[in-house]
Structures are given as structure tokens and as C-alpha cells.
Amino acid sequence: MNLLQQKIITEGQVLSDSILKVDSFLNHQIDPQLMKYIGEEFAGLFAEAGITKILTIESSGIAPSVMAGLSLGVPVVFARKRKSLTLVDQLYSSKVYSFTKNETNEISIANSYITSDDVVLVIDDFLANGQAALGLIDIVEQAGATAAGVGIVIEKGFQNGGNLIRERGIRVESLAIIDSLSDGIVTFKGENSR
Ligand code: G4P
């Protein structure tokens, strides 16, 4: 069991059969030491991929992405969910539907931050239905850049996002894959029970 999985077991709260709360280290309070570990793991996994840029989405994707960017020595761009006052350049945008929240966000980045020369690693905190990651991949494709892969902190393997992205031939690396949250118990892929 890796550091992240241990943290999930000790601090994660199973809210239902499909939702895991990890506010104490990822979604609200952030554990910098754990983020450093996560960043180094992503950097190791994609060390040979020629990454020139990391693309994530605000807000919880930013912390692991910055640590991965530090390890790989590349900049990090985060897509905004709301148009900011300063986002006045030409944009790449994609619509992202959230099944969990039943709302659609238009995510955007200024087109100057990703070019056709870039080899992009997409990072996000959770992979559930895959809509956020697919929106980010759409932006990479609009820029004519190369999507080298997707790095996910926690994948919910019982939801369809991982399949949707892997089916497209895109490499997905998840540091923790949860097979089930049934009966309040976290079961990781390849494990019988916690
Ligand atoms: P998808 O992008 O994979 O399709 O996921 P979905 O629409 O279902 O998820 C919407 C938001 O809920 C995303 O955060 C996602 O990270 C988060 N989420 C999904 N499942 C879980 C879960 O089991 N636990 C937790 N803690 N979060 C989950 P977001 O709206 O982008 O929020 P944030 O990045 O600002 O924190």
C-alpha cells in the first residue's frame, strides 16, 4: 500500500457507495508532504514522455500538478471554470458536464499557454465519469498539442471515466484506484478489503 492509499484509509470518509471525502488532505486542507510524494510519483511515471507542460483544472487539481511540475521542471496551466477579469485573450474552451453536480461548466485557458509544440500531461484529483479529463484533452487537441497521458490522484474504478479515456488510446496513470466504497469500506483495485 502506497502513502496515498494509507492516507485514504486513515483520513478518508466514505460518504456513500460512490463518494469518498478527502477534505483533510486534498480537497480542502492540503497535505504538502503528500502532494510532494504525489508530484514525484507522476514525474517518475511520465519521466520518459517528453512532457513540456502540465494541464489541470481549478481548484483541487492545482496542488498535485504544481508538485509534479516542480519535479518535471515544466510549467503548470490550470483551466478556469469561470471567466476571470484577466482572461481576455483568445481562449480554448470546452464544456464539462458534471454528473455529480448536474451542472455544466465551460472551462477555458488562454490559447497562448499551450501550443502545437507542447507535449501535455493532464492531471486531476479525482477521475469519476471522466468529463473533466476529457474536457482538458479536448483543449489539448484544440491547441494541436500532444496529449502524453493523464495522471489521476484517485480513480474511482467503478465509474466509467477510466474506460472512456483508455478506450481512446490515452495513457492513464492513477496513484490509487478504488474498486468499491460499499458498506463504508474502501477497497483498492487488486485488494480484497481494507
Ligand atoms: P468527472 O469529472 O470525472 O466526470 O467527475 P464528476 O463530474 O462526477 O465530478 C465533479 C466534481 O466532483 C469534481 O470536482 C470531482 O473531482 C469531484 N468528485 C467526483 N467524485 C468524487 C468523490 O468521490 N470524492 C470527492 N472528494 N470528489 C469527487 P470539482 O467540482 O472540479 O471540484 P474541485 O476540483 O474544485 O474540488
PDB file of C-alpha atoms and ligand atoms in Angstrom:
ATOM      1  CA  MET A   1       0.000   0.000   0.000  1.00  0.00           C
ATOM      2  CA  ASN A   2       1.478   3.356  -1.004  1.00  0.00           C
ATOM      3  CA  LEU A   3       1.491   6.584   1.070  1.00  0.00           C
ATOM      4  CA  LEU A   4      -1.613   7.901  -0.657  1.00  0.00           C
ATOM      5  CA  GLN A   5      -3.567   4.702  -0.092  1.00  0.00           C
ATOM      6  CA  GLN A   6      -2.570   4.751   3.592  1.00  0.00           C
ATOM      7  CA  LYS A   7      -3.783   8.342   3.845  1.00  0.00           C
ATOM      8  CA  ILE A   8      -7.089   7.432   2.213  1.00  0.00           C
ATOM      9  CA  ILE A   9      -7.573   4.606   4.704  1.00  0.00           C
ATOM     10  CA  THR A  10      -6.690   6.698   7.758  1.00  0.00           C
ATOM     11  CA  GLU A  11      -8.369  10.003   6.827  1.00  0.00           C
ATOM     12  CA  GLY A  12     -10.833   9.332   4.008  1.00  0.00           C
ATOM     13  CA  GLN A  13     -14.520   9.290   4.868  1.00  0.00           C
ATOM     14  CA  VAL A  14     -16.885   7.162   2.833  1.00  0.00           C
ATOM     15  CA  LEU A  15     -19.976   9.338   2.436  1.00  0.00           C
ATOM     16  CA  SER A  16     -21.926   6.865   0.298  1.00  0.00           C
ATOM     17  CA  ASP A  17     -21.364   3.915  -2.024  1.00  0.00           C
ATOM     18  CA  SER A  18     -19.977   6.333  -4.598  1.00  0.00           C
ATOM     19  CA  ILE A  19     -18.460   9.329  -2.780  1.00  0.00           C
ATOM     20  CA  LEU A  20     -15.207   9.495  -0.817  1.00  0.00           C
ATOM     21  CA  LYS A  21     -14.471  12.618   1.211  1.00  0.00           C
ATOM     22  CA  VAL A  22     -10.790  13.552   1.362  1.00  0.00           C
ATOM     23  CA  ASP A  23     -11.066  17.141   2.523  1.00  0.00           C
ATOM     24  CA  SER A  24      -8.341  16.733   5.155  1.00  0.00           C
ATOM     25  CA  PHE A  25      -5.526  16.332   2.620  1.00  0.00           C
ATOM     26  CA  LEU A  26      -6.708  17.008  -0.957  1.00  0.00           C
ATOM     27  CA  ASN A  27      -9.985  18.893  -1.446  1.00  0.00           C
ATOM     28  CA  HIS A  28      -9.948  21.478   1.343  1.00  0.00           C
ATOM     29  CA  GLN A  29      -6.934  21.253   3.636  1.00  0.00           C
ATOM     30  CA  ILE A  30      -3.856  20.208   1.653  1.00  0.00           C
ATOM     31  CA  ASP A  31      -1.034  17.998   2.910  1.00  0.00           C
ATOM     32  CA  PRO A  32       2.124  19.415   1.259  1.00  0.00           C
ATOM     33  CA  GLN A  33       4.263  16.386   2.128  1.00  0.00           C
ATOM     34  CA  LEU A  34       1.739  14.073   0.479  1.00  0.00           C
ATOM     35  CA  MET A  35       1.480  16.420  -2.529  1.00  0.00           C
ATOM     36  CA  LYS A  36       5.281  16.268  -2.856  1.00  0.00           C
ATOM     37  CA  TYR A  37       5.103  12.476  -2.902  1.00  0.00           C
ATOM     38  CA  ILE A  38       2.268  12.578  -5.473  1.00  0.00           C
ATOM     39  CA  GLY A  39       4.185  15.014  -7.682  1.00  0.00           C
ATOM     40  CA  GLU A  40       7.265  12.807  -7.612  1.00  0.00           C
ATOM     41  CA  GLU A  41       5.203   9.721  -8.446  1.00  0.00           C
ATOM     42  CA  PHE A  42       3.700  11.431 -11.522  1.00  0.00           C
ATOM     43  CA  ALA A  43       7.128  12.742 -12.518  1.00  0.00           C
ATOM     44  CA  GLY A  44       8.587   9.224 -12.295  1.00  0.00           C
ATOM     45  CA  LEU A  45       5.746   7.647 -14.281  1.00  0.00           C
ATOM     46  CA  PHE A  46       5.998  10.222 -17.082  1.00  0.00           C
ATOM     47  CA  ALA A  47       9.764  10.823 -16.912  1.00  0.00           C
ATOM     48  CA  GLU A  48      10.370   9.425 -20.406  1.00  0.00           C
ATOM     49  CA  ALA A  49       7.316  11.018 -22.048  1.00  0.00           C
ATOM     50  CA  GLY A  50       8.949  14.317 -23.006  1.00  0.00           C
ATOM     51  CA  ILE A  51       6.401  16.389 -21.091  1.00  0.00           C
ATOM     52  CA  THR A  52       6.670  20.147 -21.684  1.00  0.00           C
ATOM     53  CA  LYS A  53       3.548  21.263 -19.815  1.00  0.00           C
ATOM     54  CA  ILE A  54       1.002  20.124 -17.261  1.00  0.00           C
ATOM     55  CA  LEU A  55      -2.674  20.994 -17.705  1.00  0.00           C
ATOM     56  CA  THR A  56      -5.157  20.741 -14.855  1.00  0.00           C
ATOM     57  CA  ILE A  57      -8.435  22.309 -13.723  1.00  0.00           C
ATOM     58  CA  GLU A  58      -9.147  24.513 -10.750  1.00  0.00           C
ATOM     59  CA  SER A  59      -9.218  24.019  -7.856  1.00  0.00           C
ATOM     60  CA  SER A  60      -8.168  20.647  -6.450  1.00  0.00           C
ATOM     61  CA  GLY A  61      -6.041  19.658  -9.442  1.00  0.00           C
ATOM     62  CA  ILE A  62      -3.654  22.541  -8.840  1.00  0.00           C
ATOM     63  CA  ALA A  63      -1.729  21.292  -5.785  1.00  0.00           C
ATOM     64  CA  PRO A  64      -0.699  17.876  -7.179  1.00  0.00           C
ATOM     65  CA  SER A  65       0.017  19.476 -10.556  1.00  0.00           C
ATOM     66  CA  VAL A  66       2.346  22.101  -9.139  1.00  0.00           C
ATOM     67  CA  MET A  67       4.354  19.440  -7.327  1.00  0.00           C
ATOM     68  CA  ALA A  68       4.544  17.323 -10.499  1.00  0.00           C
ATOM     69  CA  GLY A  69       5.572  20.426 -12.454  1.00  0.00           C
ATOM     70  CA  LEU A  70       8.294  21.123  -9.910  1.00  0.00           C
ATOM     71  CA  SER A  71       9.623  17.565 -10.230  1.00  0.00           C
ATOM     72  CA  LEU A  72       9.464  17.527 -14.035  1.00  0.00           C
ATOM     73  CA  GLY A  73      10.717  21.117 -14.381  1.00  0.00           C
ATOM     74  CA  VAL A  74       7.750  22.237 -16.508  1.00  0.00           C
ATOM     75  CA  PRO A  75       5.051  24.931 -16.121  1.00  0.00           C
ATOM     76  CA  VAL A  76       1.526  24.188 -14.964  1.00  0.00           C
ATOM     77  CA  VAL A  77      -1.592  25.668 -16.581  1.00  0.00           C
ATOM     78  CA  PHE A  78      -4.964  25.391 -14.911  1.00  0.00           C
ATOM     79  CA  ALA A  79      -8.232  25.693 -16.778  1.00  0.00           C
ATOM     80  CA  ARG A  80     -10.666  28.129 -15.216  1.00  0.00           C
ATOM     81  CA  LYS A  81     -14.268  27.229 -14.599  1.00  0.00           C
ATOM     82  CA  ARG A  82     -15.360  30.855 -14.601  1.00  0.00           C
ATOM     83  CA  LYS A  83     -14.195  33.598 -16.839  1.00  0.00           C
ATOM     84  CA  SER A  84     -11.793  35.760 -14.829  1.00  0.00           C
ATOM     85  CA  LEU A  85     -11.352  39.509 -15.289  1.00  0.00           C
ATOM     86  CA  THR A  86      -7.902  38.959 -16.722  1.00  0.00           C
ATOM     87  CA  LEU A  87      -8.823  36.133 -19.090  1.00  0.00           C
ATOM     88  CA  VAL A  88      -9.176  38.476 -22.051  1.00  0.00           C
ATOM     89  CA  ASP A  89      -7.019  36.644 -24.615  1.00  0.00           C
ATOM     90  CA  GLN A  90      -8.130  34.206 -27.280  1.00  0.00           C
ATOM     91  CA  LEU A  91      -9.357  31.115 -25.490  1.00  0.00           C
ATOM     92  CA  TYR A  92      -9.587  27.399 -25.902  1.00  0.00           C
ATOM     93  CA  SER A  93     -12.814  26.284 -24.212  1.00  0.00           C
ATOM     94  CA  SER A  94     -14.637  23.044 -23.607  1.00  0.00           C
ATOM     95  CA  LYS A  95     -17.939  22.174 -21.969  1.00  0.00           C
ATOM     96  CA  VAL A  96     -17.688  19.840 -18.990  1.00  0.00           C
ATOM     97  CA  TYR A  97     -20.806  18.214 -17.615  1.00  0.00           C
ATOM     98  CA  SER A  98     -20.679  17.040 -14.007  1.00  0.00           C
ATOM     99  CA  PHE A  99     -22.923  14.047 -13.301  1.00  0.00           C
ATOM    100  CA  THR A 100     -22.265  14.524  -9.585  1.00  0.00           C
ATOM    101  CA  LYS A 101     -23.352  18.161  -9.548  1.00  0.00           C
ATOM    102  CA  ASN A 102     -25.723  18.015 -12.530  1.00  0.00           C
ATOM    103  CA  GLU A 103     -24.277  21.183 -13.995  1.00  0.00           C
ATOM    104  CA  THR A 104     -22.201  22.148 -17.000  1.00  0.00           C
ATOM    105  CA  ASN A 105     -19.123  24.332 -16.682  1.00  0.00           C
ATOM    106  CA  GLU A 106     -17.364  25.902 -19.596  1.00  0.00           C
ATOM    107  CA  ILE A 107     -13.658  25.521 -18.874  1.00  0.00           C
ATOM    108  CA  SER A 108     -11.152  27.812 -20.576  1.00  0.00           C
ATOM    109  CA  ILE A 109      -7.477  28.611 -20.940  1.00  0.00           C
ATOM    110  CA  ALA A 110      -5.763  31.453 -22.776  1.00  0.00           C
ATOM    111  CA  ASN A 111      -4.510  29.950 -26.016  1.00  0.00           C
ATOM    112  CA  SER A 112      -1.024  31.380 -25.529  1.00  0.00           C
ATOM    113  CA  TYR A 113      -0.255  28.860 -22.767  1.00  0.00           C
ATOM    114  CA  ILE A 114      -0.453  25.699 -24.867  1.00  0.00           C
ATOM    115  CA  THR A 115       0.950  25.492 -28.387  1.00  0.00           C
ATOM    116  CA  SER A 116       1.231  22.767 -31.007  1.00  0.00           C
ATOM    117  CA  ASP A 117       4.809  22.117 -29.835  1.00  0.00           C
ATOM    118  CA  ASP A 118       3.662  21.072 -26.368  1.00  0.00           C
ATOM    119  CA  VAL A 119       3.563  17.551 -25.006  1.00  0.00           C
ATOM    120  CA  VAL A 120       0.962  17.780 -22.268  1.00  0.00           C
ATOM    121  CA  LEU A 121       0.351  15.772 -19.128  1.00  0.00           C
ATOM    122  CA  VAL A 122      -3.223  16.223 -17.882  1.00  0.00           C
ATOM    123  CA  ILE A 123      -3.569  15.906 -14.099  1.00  0.00           C
ATOM    124  CA  ASP A 124      -6.667  15.904 -11.903  1.00  0.00           C
ATOM    125  CA  ASP A 125      -7.543  14.956  -8.354  1.00  0.00           C
ATOM    126  CA  PHE A 126     -10.472  12.579  -8.998  1.00  0.00           C
ATOM    127  CA  LEU A 127     -11.443  10.510 -12.012  1.00  0.00           C
ATOM    128  CA  ALA A 128     -15.118   9.607 -11.815  1.00  0.00           C
ATOM    129  CA  ASN A 129     -17.084   9.940 -15.055  1.00  0.00           C
ATOM    130  CA  GLY A 130     -14.096  11.375 -16.865  1.00  0.00           C
ATOM    131  CA  GLN A 131     -15.775  14.522 -18.114  1.00  0.00           C
ATOM    132  CA  ALA A 132     -13.218  16.925 -16.644  1.00  0.00           C
ATOM    133  CA  ALA A 133     -10.270  14.950 -18.034  1.00  0.00           C
ATOM    134  CA  LEU A 134     -11.964  14.640 -21.450  1.00  0.00           C
ATOM    135  CA  GLY A 135     -12.573  18.407 -21.469  1.00  0.00           C
ATOM    136  CA  LEU A 136      -8.896  19.012 -20.758  1.00  0.00           C
ATOM    137  CA  ILE A 137      -7.889  16.558 -23.507  1.00  0.00           C
ATOM    138  CA  ASP A 138     -10.246  18.411 -25.857  1.00  0.00           C
ATOM    139  CA  ILE A 139      -8.365  21.632 -25.077  1.00  0.00           C
ATOM    140  CA  VAL A 140      -5.004  19.922 -25.746  1.00  0.00           C
ATOM    141  CA  GLU A 141      -6.365  18.738 -29.119  1.00  0.00           C
ATOM    142  CA  GLN A 142      -7.726  22.205 -29.981  1.00  0.00           C
ATOM    143  CA  ALA A 143      -4.212  23.551 -29.421  1.00  0.00           C
ATOM    144  CA  GLY A 144      -2.770  20.913 -31.768  1.00  0.00           C
ATOM    145  CA  ALA A 145      -0.572  19.725 -28.886  1.00  0.00           C
ATOM    146  CA  THR A 146       0.142  16.114 -27.941  1.00  0.00           C
ATOM    147  CA  ALA A 147      -1.691  14.508 -25.005  1.00  0.00           C
ATOM    148  CA  ALA A 148       1.009  12.334 -23.431  1.00  0.00           C
ATOM    149  CA  GLY A 149      -1.319  10.961 -20.797  1.00  0.00           C
ATOM    150  CA  VAL A 150      -3.484  11.582 -17.785  1.00  0.00           C
ATOM    151  CA  GLY A 151      -2.293  11.452 -14.167  1.00  0.00           C
ATOM    152  CA  ILE A 152      -5.003  10.979 -11.573  1.00  0.00           C
ATOM    153  CA  VAL A 153      -4.643  11.065  -7.805  1.00  0.00           C
ATOM    154  CA  ILE A 154      -7.744   8.964  -7.014  1.00  0.00           C
ATOM    155  CA  GLU A 155      -9.608   6.993  -9.685  1.00  0.00           C
ATOM    156  CA  LYS A 156     -12.997   5.536  -8.868  1.00  0.00           C
ATOM    157  CA  GLY A 157     -12.601   2.359 -10.874  1.00  0.00           C
ATOM    158  CA  PHE A 158     -16.280   1.515 -10.525  1.00  0.00           C
ATOM    159  CA  GLN A 159     -17.230   4.575 -12.578  1.00  0.00           C
ATOM    160  CA  ASN A 160     -16.712   4.838 -16.307  1.00  0.00           C
ATOM    161  CA  GLY A 161     -14.193   7.671 -16.722  1.00  0.00           C
ATOM    162  CA  GLY A 162     -11.079   5.490 -16.792  1.00  0.00           C
ATOM    163  CA  ASN A 163     -12.540   3.281 -19.535  1.00  0.00           C
ATOM    164  CA  LEU A 164     -13.652   6.260 -21.626  1.00  0.00           C
ATOM    165  CA  ILE A 165     -10.152   7.740 -21.674  1.00  0.00           C
ATOM    166  CA  ARG A 166      -8.211   4.465 -22.033  1.00  0.00           C
ATOM    167  CA  GLU A 167     -10.519   3.429 -24.918  1.00  0.00           C
ATOM    168  CA  ARG A 168      -9.272   6.474 -26.765  1.00  0.00           C
ATOM    169  CA  GLY A 169      -5.743   5.087 -26.554  1.00  0.00           C
ATOM    170  CA  ILE A 170      -4.681   7.663 -23.973  1.00  0.00           C
ATOM    171  CA  ARG A 171      -2.412   6.515 -21.160  1.00  0.00           C
ATOM    172  CA  VAL A 172      -4.000   6.901 -17.713  1.00  0.00           C
ATOM    173  CA  GLU A 173      -1.924   6.548 -14.540  1.00  0.00           C
ATOM    174  CA  SER A 174      -3.861   6.640 -11.272  1.00  0.00           C
ATOM    175  CA  LEU A 175      -1.994   6.580  -7.977  1.00  0.00           C
ATOM    176  CA  ALA A 176      -4.936   4.987  -6.162  1.00  0.00           C
ATOM    177  CA  ILE A 177      -7.717   3.072  -7.890  1.00  0.00           C
ATOM    178  CA  ILE A 178     -10.777   2.405  -5.766  1.00  0.00           C
ATOM    179  CA  ASP A 179     -12.761  -0.675  -6.718  1.00  0.00           C
ATOM    180  CA  SER A 180     -15.547  -0.183  -4.221  1.00  0.00           C
ATOM    181  CA  LEU A 181     -16.843   2.030  -1.417  1.00  0.00           C
ATOM    182  CA  SER A 182     -19.582  -0.423  -0.438  1.00  0.00           C
ATOM    183  CA  ASP A 183     -20.569  -0.742   3.227  1.00  0.00           C
ATOM    184  CA  GLY A 184     -18.390   2.206   4.172  1.00  0.00           C
ATOM    185  CA  ILE A 185     -15.221   0.299   3.276  1.00  0.00           C
ATOM    186  CA  VAL A 186     -12.570   1.453   0.825  1.00  0.00           C
ATOM    187  CA  THR A 187     -11.372  -1.391  -1.377  1.00  0.00           C
ATOM    188  CA  PHE A 188      -8.492  -0.680  -3.726  1.00  0.00           C
ATOM    189  CA  LYS A 189      -8.010  -2.440  -7.048  1.00  0.00           C
ATOM    190  CA  GLY A 190      -6.222  -5.730  -6.564  1.00  0.00           C
ATOM    191  CA  GLU A 191      -7.191  -5.937  -2.909  1.00  0.00           C
ATOM    192  CA  ASN A 192      -9.985  -7.823  -1.209  1.00  0.00           C
ATOM    193  CA  SER A 193     -10.780  -5.350   1.527  1.00  0.00           C
ATOM    194  CA  ARG A 194      -9.162  -2.692   3.639  1.00  0.00           C
TER     195      ARG A 194
HETATM  196  P1  G4P B   1     -15.782  13.681 -13.728  1.00  0.00           P
HETATM  197  O1  G4P B   1     -15.118  14.985 -13.973  1.00  0.00           O
HETATM  198  O2  G4P B   1     -14.796  12.533 -13.602  1.00  0.00           O
HETATM  199  O3  G4P B   1     -16.866  13.391 -14.751  1.00  0.00           O
HETATM  200  O4  G4P B   1     -16.447  13.745 -12.305  1.00  0.00           O
HETATM  201  P2  G4P B   1     -17.798  14.367 -11.753  1.00  0.00           P
HETATM  202  O5  G4P B   1     -18.373  15.296 -12.736  1.00  0.00           O
HETATM  203  O6  G4P B   1     -18.600  13.222 -11.292  1.00  0.00           O
HETATM  204  O7  G4P B   1     -17.217  15.176 -10.514  1.00  0.00           O
HETATM  205  C1  G4P B   1     -17.449  16.535 -10.286  1.00  0.00           C
HETATM  206  C2  G4P B   1     -16.585  17.039  -9.162  1.00  0.00           C
HETATM  207  O8  G4P B   1     -16.666  16.136  -8.059  1.00  0.00           O
HETATM  208  C3  G4P B   1     -15.112  17.151  -9.467  1.00  0.00           C
HETATM  209  O9  G4P B   1     -14.581  18.142  -8.634  1.00  0.00           O
HETATM  210  C4  G4P B   1     -14.585  15.792  -8.999  1.00  0.00           C
HETATM  211  O10 G4P B   1     -13.195  15.860  -8.732  1.00  0.00           O
HETATM  212  C5  G4P B   1     -15.386  15.589  -7.758  1.00  0.00           C
HETATM  213  N1  G4P B   1     -15.601  14.218  -7.354  1.00  0.00           N
HETATM  214  C6  G4P B   1     -16.175  13.199  -8.039  1.00  0.00           C
HETATM  215  N2  G4P B   1     -16.266  12.108  -7.276  1.00  0.00           N
HETATM  216  C7  G4P B   1     -15.736  12.436  -6.066  1.00  0.00           C
HETATM  217  C8  G4P B   1     -15.541  11.717  -4.850  1.00  0.00           C
HETATM  218  O11 G4P B   1     -15.883  10.533  -4.685  1.00  0.00           O
HETATM  219  N3  G4P B   1     -14.966  12.412  -3.833  1.00  0.00           N
HETATM  220  C9  G4P B   1     -14.571  13.703  -3.950  1.00  0.00           C
HETATM  221  N4  G4P B   1     -13.986  14.267  -2.896  1.00  0.00           N
HETATM  222  N5  G4P B   1     -14.736  14.414  -5.084  1.00  0.00           N
HETATM  223  C10 G4P B   1     -15.309  13.768  -6.120  1.00  0.00           C
HETATM  224  P3  G4P B   1     -14.734  19.694  -8.887  1.00  0.00           P
HETATM  225  O12 G4P B   1     -16.160  20.110  -8.991  1.00  0.00           O
HETATM  226  O13 G4P B   1     -13.917  20.019 -10.095  1.00  0.00           O
HETATM  227  O14 G4P B   1     -14.179  20.309  -7.582  1.00  0.00           O
HETATM  228  P4  G4P B   1     -12.788  20.928  -7.160  1.00  0.00           P
HETATM  229  O15 G4P B   1     -11.719  20.449  -8.109  1.00  0.00           O
HETATM  230  O16 G4P B   1     -12.976  22.390  -7.230  1.00  0.00           O
HETATM  231  O17 G4P B   1     -12.549  20.384  -5.798  1.00  0.00           O
END
